[in-house]
Amino acid sequence: MPVQYPAIRYNPSMLSEFDLISRYFTRTARSNIEHIALGVGDDCALLTPTAGMQLAISTDMLVEGRHFFPDADAFSLGHKCLAVNLSDLAAMGARPLAFTLALALPAARDEWLAPFSSGLLALADTHHCELIGGDTTKGPLNICITVFGETLPGQALRRDAAQAGDDIWVSGTLGDARLALAVYRQELCDQLNPDLQPGSENFLLAAARMHQPSPRVALGLALRGIAHAAIDISDGLIGDLGHILKRSGVGATLAVDSLPAGAILNQQQQTIRRHFTLAGGDDYELCFTATASQRDAVLAAAQASATAVTRIGTIDAAPGLRLQDASLAPLNLQLSSFDHFQTT
Ligand code: ADP
Ligand code: MG
């Protein structure tokens, strides 16, 4: 006997999955047109890589309650979920081409979708990275992006390429995002400067680093052929530098008091400054190594990409990470980087 399916009910007042995709996530490609043979709307997107180039692919997921607060601003969230993915391409020295967006949403609300897609697509335009597809489903808010970029074979900035004697560099400044998180969590209340109250100008400046990170794509591209190893700092400098050390089979010495602290963190006491520059998180700066003979080339790459860089230490043949203060005396700090499964 044939199965009787119920008649399809259609509620025109509610945004359907396909309305939502076409209204907020479907656009004619504005850049990389030669690479995007087919975008949103079919079973797959089709990408045509430049002949002879390697595709660089990375995925990062943002989960409500884990990576962002339940009341997070939708525009900033749109920016941040793409920024953290572009930061991985930057750390590889790859040029962004396109990305896909897998989105679980509790409800299809224009008030959330409009600012979310504006924040997302504004950053996409800045970096000429086209949205070519994705998936949309109902569920707890969860945003997963996969980015596709291109790199010349042999020129990707890998984690396993640091060499003993290399300088260690970092871009921009560290720790302001972690400082903002401390204020949100009401941590260290008696140790932070009183002008860091929620809503104060200083707090908002630090919070902007947390909510709207700037992926260092131009610097990553400029460092190709100059830097040996690179990584982007998402879980704190010592943890992420630790990945380079492990993969490269080397150690390092870091000059802790020459780490570039964020403008607001710089106004805090030394213990907090040291802690948040070394083991903050959410910095999305690049940490990279290059031979000392490339110092001028590194500075020229920084200037060409309008990104500040600071030399913060040296790669050693001996394994392990050694921390030094301004007088080169050893520092013994108890620090750990972020780990999702060892943190509640
Ligand atoms: P499928 O049934 O193959 O999973 P969907 O019906 O989920 O396809 O999606 C229809 C089209 O819309 C596909 O081209 C898909 O890539 C695209 N798409 C779905 N969700 C999104 C999104 N959030 N952003 C961009 N494109 C999307
Ligand atoms: Mg689908």
Coordinates of C-alpha atoms and ligand atoms in Angstrom, one line a residue:
M1 CA 0.0 0.0 0.0
P2 CA 1.4 3.4 -0.9
V3 CA 2.5 5.5 2.1
Q4 CA 0.3 8.6 2.7
Y5 CA 2.5 11.6 3.3
P6 CA 1.0 14.5 5.1
A7 CA 0.4 17.6 2.9
I8 CA 3.4 20.0 3.0
R9 CA 2.5 23.0 5.2
Y10 CA 4.1 26.3 4.2
N11 CA 4.2 29.2 6.6
P12 CA 4.9 32.3 4.4
S13 CA 5.6 34.5 7.5
M14 CA 8.7 32.5 8.5
L15 CA 12.0 32.8 6.7
S16 CA 12.6 29.5 5.0
E17 CA 16.1 27.8 4.9
F18 CA 16.3 28.8 1.2
D19 CA 15.1 32.4 1.7
L20 CA 17.6 32.8 4.3
I21 CA 20.5 31.4 2.2
S22 CA 19.5 33.6 -0.8
R23 CA 18.9 36.7 1.2
Y24 CA 22.0 36.6 3.4
F25 CA 24.6 34.3 1.9
T26 CA 24.2 34.4 -1.9
R27 CA 26.1 37.0 -3.8
T28 CA 27.7 37.3 -7.2
A29 CA 31.5 36.7 -6.8
R30 CA 33.3 40.0 -6.6
S31 CA 36.9 38.7 -6.7
N32 CA 38.8 35.6 -7.7
I33 CA 36.3 35.2 -10.5
E34 CA 38.7 33.2 -12.5
H35 CA 38.9 30.6 -9.7
I36 CA 35.2 30.3 -8.8
A37 CA 33.5 28.2 -11.5
L38 CA 30.4 27.8 -9.5
G39 CA 29.3 29.3 -6.2
V40 CA 26.3 29.0 -3.8
G41 CA 23.3 27.1 -5.2
D42 CA 24.3 23.7 -6.5
D43 CA 25.3 20.4 -4.7
C44 CA 28.9 21.5 -4.7
A45 CA 30.8 24.7 -5.5
L46 CA 33.5 24.4 -8.1
L47 CA 36.9 26.0 -7.6
T48 CA 39.6 26.2 -10.3
P49 CA 43.0 26.6 -8.6
T50 CA 45.8 28.4 -10.5
A51 CA 47.8 25.8 -12.4
G52 CA 50.8 24.6 -10.3
M53 CA 49.6 26.1 -7.0
Q54 CA 48.8 24.2 -3.9
L55 CA 45.4 24.6 -2.1
A56 CA 45.7 25.5 1.6
I57 CA 42.6 24.4 3.4
S58 CA 41.6 25.0 7.1
T59 CA 38.5 24.7 9.2
D60 CA 37.6 26.5 12.5
M61 CA 34.4 26.2 14.5
L62 CA 32.9 28.7 16.9
V63 CA 30.5 27.3 19.5
E64 CA 28.1 29.4 21.6
G65 CA 29.1 29.3 25.3
R66 CA 32.6 27.9 24.4
H67 CA 34.0 30.5 22.0
F68 CA 31.6 33.4 22.5
F69 CA 29.0 34.5 25.0
P70 CA 25.3 33.7 24.3
D71 CA 24.5 37.4 23.9
A72 CA 27.4 38.1 21.5
D73 CA 27.0 40.9 19.0
A74 CA 26.0 39.3 15.7
F75 CA 28.1 41.7 13.5
S76 CA 31.3 41.0 15.5
L77 CA 30.6 37.3 15.4
G78 CA 30.3 37.3 11.6
H79 CA 33.6 39.1 11.5
K80 CA 35.3 36.9 14.0
C81 CA 34.3 33.5 12.6
L82 CA 35.9 34.4 9.3
A83 CA 38.9 36.2 10.9
V84 CA 40.0 33.1 12.8
N85 CA 40.0 31.1 9.6
L86 CA 41.8 33.7 7.6
S87 CA 44.4 33.8 10.4
D88 CA 45.2 30.2 9.6
L89 CA 45.8 31.0 6.0
A90 CA 47.9 34.0 7.1
A91 CA 50.0 31.7 9.2
M92 CA 50.6 29.5 6.2
G93 CA 51.5 32.3 3.9
A94 CA 48.5 31.5 1.7
R95 CA 46.4 33.8 -0.3
P96 CA 42.6 33.6 0.5
L97 CA 40.3 32.5 -2.3
A98 CA 37.0 31.3 -0.9
F99 CA 35.2 29.8 2.0
T100 CA 32.2 27.8 3.0
L101 CA 29.9 28.4 6.0
A102 CA 28.1 25.7 8.0
L103 CA 25.6 27.3 10.3
A104 CA 23.4 25.8 13.0
L105 CA 20.9 28.5 14.2
P106 CA 18.2 28.3 16.9
A107 CA 15.9 30.5 14.8
A108 CA 15.9 32.3 11.4
R109 CA 15.7 35.9 12.7
D110 CA 16.4 38.8 10.4
E111 CA 17.6 40.9 13.4
W112 CA 20.4 38.4 13.9
L113 CA 21.1 37.3 10.3
A114 CA 21.4 40.8 8.8
P115 CA 24.2 42.0 11.1
F116 CA 25.9 38.6 11.1
S117 CA 26.1 38.4 7.3
S118 CA 27.2 42.1 7.1
G119 CA 30.1 41.4 9.5
L120 CA 31.1 38.3 7.7
L121 CA 30.9 39.6 4.2
A122 CA 32.6 42.9 5.0
L123 CA 35.7 41.0 6.2
A124 CA 35.3 38.6 3.2
D125 CA 35.5 41.6 0.9
T126 CA 38.5 43.1 2.6
H127 CA 40.4 39.9 2.0
H128 CA 38.9 39.1 -1.5
C129 CA 37.6 35.8 -0.1
E130 CA 34.3 34.6 -1.6
L131 CA 31.5 32.7 0.1
I132 CA 30.9 29.7 -2.2
G133 CA 28.6 27.4 -0.2
G134 CA 27.7 25.9 3.1
D135 CA 25.0 24.2 5.0
T136 CA 22.2 25.7 7.2
T137 CA 20.3 23.8 9.9
K138 CA 18.3 24.5 13.0
G139 CA 20.2 23.9 16.3
P140 CA 22.2 25.5 19.0
L141 CA 24.2 28.3 17.6
N142 CA 27.4 26.9 16.0
I143 CA 29.4 28.5 13.2
C144 CA 31.9 26.4 11.2
I145 CA 33.9 27.9 8.3
T146 CA 36.3 26.2 5.9
V147 CA 38.6 28.5 4.0
F148 CA 40.5 27.7 0.8
G149 CA 43.6 29.6 -0.2
E150 CA 46.5 29.2 -2.5
T151 CA 50.2 28.9 -1.9
L152 CA 53.3 28.3 -4.1
P153 CA 54.6 24.7 -3.7
G154 CA 57.6 24.8 -1.2
Q155 CA 56.7 28.3 0.1
A156 CA 54.1 27.5 2.7
L157 CA 55.1 28.7 6.2
R158 CA 55.0 25.4 8.1
R159 CA 55.3 24.6 11.8
D160 CA 58.1 22.2 11.3
A161 CA 60.6 24.5 9.6
A162 CA 62.2 26.4 12.5
Q163 CA 66.0 26.1 12.7
A164 CA 68.4 26.5 15.6
G165 CA 69.7 30.1 15.6
D166 CA 66.6 31.6 14.1
D167 CA 65.1 34.8 15.5
I168 CA 61.6 34.5 16.9
W169 CA 59.2 37.3 15.9
V170 CA 55.7 38.2 16.7
S171 CA 53.3 40.6 14.9
G172 CA 51.2 43.3 16.4
T173 CA 50.5 43.1 20.2
L174 CA 49.5 40.4 22.6
G175 CA 47.2 40.0 25.5
D176 CA 44.5 42.7 25.2
A177 CA 41.8 40.1 24.2
R178 CA 42.7 38.1 27.3
L179 CA 42.5 41.2 29.4
A180 CA 39.0 41.9 28.1
L181 CA 38.0 38.3 29.0
A182 CA 39.3 38.8 32.5
V183 CA 37.0 41.9 32.9
Y184 CA 34.0 39.9 31.5
R185 CA 34.7 37.1 33.9
Q186 CA 35.4 39.4 36.8
E187 CA 38.8 37.8 37.3
L188 CA 41.7 39.6 39.1
C189 CA 39.4 42.5 40.1
D190 CA 41.7 43.7 42.8
Q191 CA 44.8 43.7 40.5
L192 CA 43.5 45.4 37.4
N193 CA 43.6 49.2 37.0
P194 CA 40.4 50.8 38.1
D195 CA 39.8 52.4 34.7
L196 CA 39.0 49.0 33.2
Q197 CA 35.4 48.9 34.3
P198 CA 33.0 47.4 31.8
G199 CA 31.9 50.1 29.4
S200 CA 35.0 52.3 30.0
E201 CA 37.0 53.5 27.0
N202 CA 40.0 51.3 27.8
F203 CA 37.8 48.2 28.3
L204 CA 36.1 48.8 24.9
L205 CA 39.5 49.0 23.2
A206 CA 40.6 45.7 24.8
A207 CA 37.3 44.1 24.0
A208 CA 37.6 45.2 20.3
R209 CA 40.7 43.0 20.1
M210 CA 38.7 40.1 21.5
H211 CA 35.6 40.5 19.3
Q212 CA 37.1 41.8 16.0
P213 CA 40.6 40.3 15.5
S214 CA 42.6 41.4 12.4
P215 CA 44.0 38.4 10.5
R216 CA 47.6 39.2 9.4
V217 CA 47.1 37.9 5.8
A218 CA 49.2 40.6 4.2
L219 CA 52.1 39.9 6.5
G220 CA 51.9 36.1 6.0
L221 CA 52.1 36.7 2.2
A222 CA 55.0 39.1 2.5
L223 CA 56.9 36.6 4.7
R224 CA 57.0 33.9 2.0
G225 CA 60.5 33.0 1.1
I226 CA 61.8 34.9 4.2
A227 CA 60.3 33.2 7.3
H228 CA 61.1 29.6 8.1
A229 CA 58.2 28.5 10.4
A230 CA 55.0 30.3 11.4
I231 CA 51.9 29.8 13.4
D232 CA 49.0 32.0 14.4
I233 CA 48.5 32.6 18.1
S234 CA 45.0 31.6 19.1
D235 CA 45.6 29.7 22.4
G236 CA 48.4 31.8 23.8
L237 CA 52.0 32.5 22.7
I238 CA 53.9 29.8 24.7
G239 CA 51.4 27.1 23.7
D240 CA 51.4 28.0 20.0
L241 CA 55.2 28.6 19.9
G242 CA 55.4 25.2 21.6
H243 CA 53.8 23.6 18.5
I244 CA 56.6 25.0 16.3
L245 CA 59.2 23.8 18.8
K246 CA 57.8 20.3 18.9
R247 CA 57.3 19.9 15.2
S248 CA 60.7 21.4 14.4
G249 CA 62.5 19.4 17.1
V250 CA 64.1 22.5 18.7
G251 CA 63.8 24.7 21.8
A252 CA 63.7 28.4 22.4
T253 CA 64.6 31.3 24.7
L254 CA 62.1 34.1 25.0
A255 CA 62.7 37.6 26.3
V256 CA 59.5 37.9 28.3
D257 CA 59.8 41.7 29.0
S258 CA 60.3 42.5 25.3
L259 CA 57.0 40.9 24.3
P260 CA 54.7 43.6 22.7
A261 CA 51.8 44.0 25.2
G262 CA 48.5 45.4 23.9
A263 CA 48.0 49.1 24.5
I264 CA 45.7 48.5 27.4
L265 CA 47.5 45.6 28.9
N266 CA 50.6 47.8 28.9
Q267 CA 49.0 49.9 31.6
Q268 CA 48.6 46.9 33.9
Q269 CA 51.1 45.5 36.5
Q270 CA 54.0 43.4 35.4
T271 CA 52.7 40.0 36.6
I272 CA 49.5 40.4 34.6
R273 CA 51.4 41.8 31.6
R274 CA 53.7 38.8 31.6
H275 CA 50.9 36.3 32.1
F276 CA 48.6 37.6 29.4
T277 CA 51.3 38.2 26.8
L278 CA 52.7 34.7 27.3
A279 CA 49.5 32.7 27.8
G280 CA 46.6 34.9 26.9
G281 CA 44.7 33.6 23.9
D282 CA 42.5 35.0 21.1
D283 CA 45.4 37.2 19.9
Y284 CA 45.4 36.1 16.2
E285 CA 48.9 37.5 15.7
L286 CA 51.6 35.6 13.8
C287 CA 54.6 34.1 15.6
F288 CA 57.3 33.2 13.1
T289 CA 61.0 32.4 12.9
A290 CA 63.6 33.6 10.4
T291 CA 67.4 33.4 10.2
A292 CA 69.2 36.5 11.6
S293 CA 70.5 37.4 8.2
Q294 CA 66.9 38.1 7.1
R295 CA 66.2 40.8 9.8
D296 CA 66.1 43.6 7.2
A297 CA 63.9 41.5 4.9
V298 CA 61.5 40.8 7.8
L299 CA 61.3 44.5 8.7
A300 CA 60.7 45.3 5.0
A301 CA 57.9 42.7 4.8
A302 CA 56.4 44.2 8.0
Q303 CA 56.5 47.7 6.4
A304 CA 55.1 46.5 3.1
S305 CA 52.2 44.9 4.9
A306 CA 51.7 47.8 7.4
T307 CA 52.0 45.3 10.3
A308 CA 54.3 45.9 13.3
V309 CA 56.7 43.1 14.2
T310 CA 58.9 42.6 17.3
R311 CA 61.8 40.3 17.8
I312 CA 61.1 38.3 21.0
G313 CA 63.7 35.5 21.2
T314 CA 65.8 32.8 19.6
I315 CA 65.4 29.2 18.5
D316 CA 67.9 26.9 20.3
A317 CA 69.1 23.4 19.4
A318 CA 68.4 22.3 23.0
P319 CA 64.8 21.3 23.5
G320 CA 62.5 23.2 26.0
L321 CA 61.3 26.8 26.4
R322 CA 63.5 29.1 28.5
L323 CA 62.0 32.4 29.7
Q324 CA 64.2 35.4 30.5
D325 CA 63.5 38.8 32.1
A326 CA 64.9 42.1 31.0
S327 CA 68.3 41.4 32.7
L328 CA 68.5 38.0 30.9
A329 CA 67.9 36.2 34.3
P330 CA 65.8 33.0 34.0
L331 CA 62.1 33.4 34.9
N332 CA 60.2 30.5 36.3
L333 CA 56.5 31.2 35.6
Q334 CA 53.7 28.7 36.0
L335 CA 51.7 29.2 32.9
S336 CA 49.6 27.0 30.6
S337 CA 48.0 27.6 27.3
F338 CA 44.3 27.0 26.5
D339 CA 43.1 23.4 26.0
H340 CA 39.4 22.7 25.4
F341 CA 39.6 19.4 27.1
Q342 CA 41.6 20.4 30.2
T343 CA 39.6 23.6 30.9
T344 CA 36.1 23.8 32.2
Ligands
ADP1 P1 22.3 20.1 0.1 O1 20.9 19.7 0.1 O2 23.1 19.6 -1.0 O3 22.9 20.0 1.5 P2 21.4 22.7 0.7 O4 20.0 22.7 0.3 O5 21.8 22.5 2.1 O6 22.2 21.7 -0.2 O7 22.1 24.1 0.2 C1 21.7 24.7 -1.0 C2 22.8 25.5 -1.5 O8 23.0 26.6 -0.6 C3 24.1 24.8 -1.6 O9 24.8 25.3 -2.8 C4 24.9 25.2 -0.4 O10 26.3 25.2 -0.6 C5 24.4 26.6 -0.1 N1 24.3 27.0 1.3 C6 23.6 26.4 2.3 N2 23.8 27.0 3.5 C7 24.7 28.0 3.2 C8 25.2 29.0 4.0 N3 25.0 29.2 5.3 N4 26.1 29.9 3.4 C9 26.4 29.8 2.1 N5 25.8 28.9 1.3 C10 25.0 28.0 1.8
MG2 MG 22.6 21.1 3.1

